[in-house]
C-alpha cells in the first residue's frame, strides 16, 4: 500500500506561479487538519514593533512556535493566507518564507486590506496544515 502524503503541484497548462507558492496542494484522505488563527508580529513580551519587517520576523517565529506545539513542520502546511495593511518588502518576506519552506511551497493567497484587528498590526498570516 502506498504511503499517503501531501502533494504540491502546478498543473500542466497553467501559467507558472507569480510568486513562491504552488497552484494545488492535495491532502490525502484521513489526514488531521489544523487551522491556525492569523499569526501577527507580536513578540514574546507582548510588544508589536513598528517596523513591518520586524513584524514579519515575529510572525514567522510565532508560526514556527504554533507548528511545533502540535509536532508539525513546514512540510505539513497546505495553505497560507497573508493579509497586510501596507506594502510588503518582498525580498525580506521571501527570505523568511524560504527559511521556513525551502522550495516546497504550499498554496497561498495574499491580500492588501485597509486594517487588521488592531491599528498597529501590519501583517497577519493564517496557516492551514495537515498531518498524515
mmCIF file of C-alpha atoms in Angstrom, residues 35-109:
data_model
loop_
_atom_site.group_PDB
_atom_site.id
_atom_site.type_symbol
_atom_site.label_atom_id
_atom_site.label_comp_id
_atom_site.label_asym_id
_atom_site.label_seq_id
_atom_site.Cartn_x
_atom_site.Cartn_y
_atom_site.Cartn_z
ATOM 1 C CA UNK A 35 -6.187 25.638 11.132
ATOM 2 C CA UNK A 36 -4.387 28.421 12.952
ATOM 3 C CA UNK A 37 -5.664 31.800 13.879
ATOM 4 C CA UNK A 38 -3.875 34.530 11.995
ATOM 5 C CA UNK A 39 -0.424 34.974 13.480
ATOM 6 C CA UNK A 40 0.782 38.540 13.943
ATOM 7 C CA UNK A 41 4.098 40.247 14.662
ATOM 8 C CA UNK A 42 3.782 40.400 18.437
ATOM 9 C CA UNK A 43 6.992 39.429 20.233
ATOM 10 C CA UNK A 44 7.390 37.152 23.280
ATOM 11 C CA UNK A 45 6.869 40.160 25.581
ATOM 12 C CA UNK A 46 3.551 41.086 24.001
ATOM 13 C CA UNK A 47 5.000 44.046 22.076
ATOM 14 C CA UNK A 48 4.097 44.738 18.457
ATOM 15 C CA UNK A 49 7.067 46.550 16.898
ATOM 16 C CA UNK A 50 6.514 49.450 14.493
ATOM 17 C CA UNK A 51 8.656 48.304 11.514
ATOM 18 C CA UNK A 52 6.917 45.939 9.102
ATOM 19 C CA UNK A 53 9.976 43.680 8.715
ATOM 20 C CA UNK A 54 10.194 43.175 12.490
ATOM 21 C CA UNK A 55 6.516 42.220 12.450
ATOM 22 C CA UNK A 56 7.233 39.776 9.605
ATOM 23 C CA UNK A 57 10.111 38.197 11.562
ATOM 24 C CA UNK A 58 7.974 37.835 14.703
ATOM 25 C CA UNK A 59 5.060 36.465 12.682
ATOM 26 C CA UNK A 60 7.232 33.708 11.215
ATOM 27 C CA UNK A 61 8.655 32.953 14.688
ATOM 28 C CA UNK A 62 5.082 32.656 16.004
ATOM 29 C CA UNK A 63 4.083 30.371 13.119
ATOM 30 C CA UNK A 64 7.022 28.081 13.911
ATOM 31 C CA UNK A 65 6.024 28.010 17.608
ATOM 32 C CA UNK A 66 2.406 27.145 16.785
ATOM 33 C CA UNK A 67 3.508 24.377 14.398
ATOM 34 C CA UNK A 68 5.998 22.986 16.919
ATOM 35 C CA UNK A 69 3.282 22.854 19.601
ATOM 36 C CA UNK A 70 1.474 20.228 17.504
ATOM 37 C CA UNK A 71 4.633 18.471 16.259
ATOM 38 C CA UNK A 72 4.141 19.936 12.777
ATOM 39 C CA UNK A 73 6.715 21.296 10.335
ATOM 40 C CA UNK A 74 6.501 23.342 7.164
ATOM 41 C CA UNK A 75 6.012 20.032 5.319
ATOM 42 C CA UNK A 76 2.567 19.867 6.922
ATOM 43 C CA UNK A 77 1.480 23.327 5.761
ATOM 44 C CA UNK A 78 -1.073 23.113 2.969
ATOM 45 C CA UNK A 79 -2.359 26.700 2.668
ATOM 46 C CA UNK A 80 -1.235 30.152 3.752
ATOM 47 C CA UNK A 81 -3.286 33.363 3.722
ATOM 48 C CA UNK A 82 -1.354 36.612 4.101
ATOM 49 C CA UNK A 83 -3.104 39.882 4.911
ATOM 50 C CA UNK A 84 -1.170 43.167 5.009
ATOM 51 C CA UNK A 85 -2.104 46.800 5.536
ATOM 52 C CA UNK A 86 0.944 48.225 3.785
ATOM 53 C CA UNK A 87 3.356 47.280 1.027
ATOM 54 C CA UNK A 88 5.333 44.155 1.873
ATOM 55 C CA UNK A 89 9.117 44.136 1.461
ATOM 56 C CA UNK A 90 9.076 41.034 -0.722
ATOM 57 C CA UNK A 91 12.826 40.454 -0.568
ATOM 58 C CA UNK A 92 12.594 40.249 3.232
ATOM 59 C CA UNK A 93 9.386 38.186 3.335
ATOM 60 C CA UNK A 94 10.672 35.809 0.636
ATOM 61 C CA UNK A 95 13.857 35.228 2.660
ATOM 62 C CA UNK A 96 11.770 34.297 5.736
ATOM 63 C CA UNK A 97 9.462 32.227 3.503
ATOM 64 C CA UNK A 98 12.420 30.286 2.070
ATOM 65 C CA UNK A 99 13.835 29.714 5.593
ATOM 66 C CA UNK A 100 10.531 28.071 6.503
ATOM 67 C CA UNK A 101 9.733 26.197 3.281
ATOM 68 C CA UNK A 102 12.902 25.804 1.243
ATOM 69 C CA UNK A 103 11.432 25.327 -2.232
ATOM 70 C CA UNK A 104 8.471 23.135 -1.230
ATOM 71 C CA UNK A 105 5.813 25.856 -1.314
ATOM 72 C CA UNK A 106 2.175 25.486 -0.200
ATOM 73 C CA UNK A 107 -0.853 27.101 -1.789
ATOM 74 C CA UNK A 108 -1.052 30.797 -0.876
ATOM 75 C CA UNK A 109 -3.296 33.852 -1.056
#
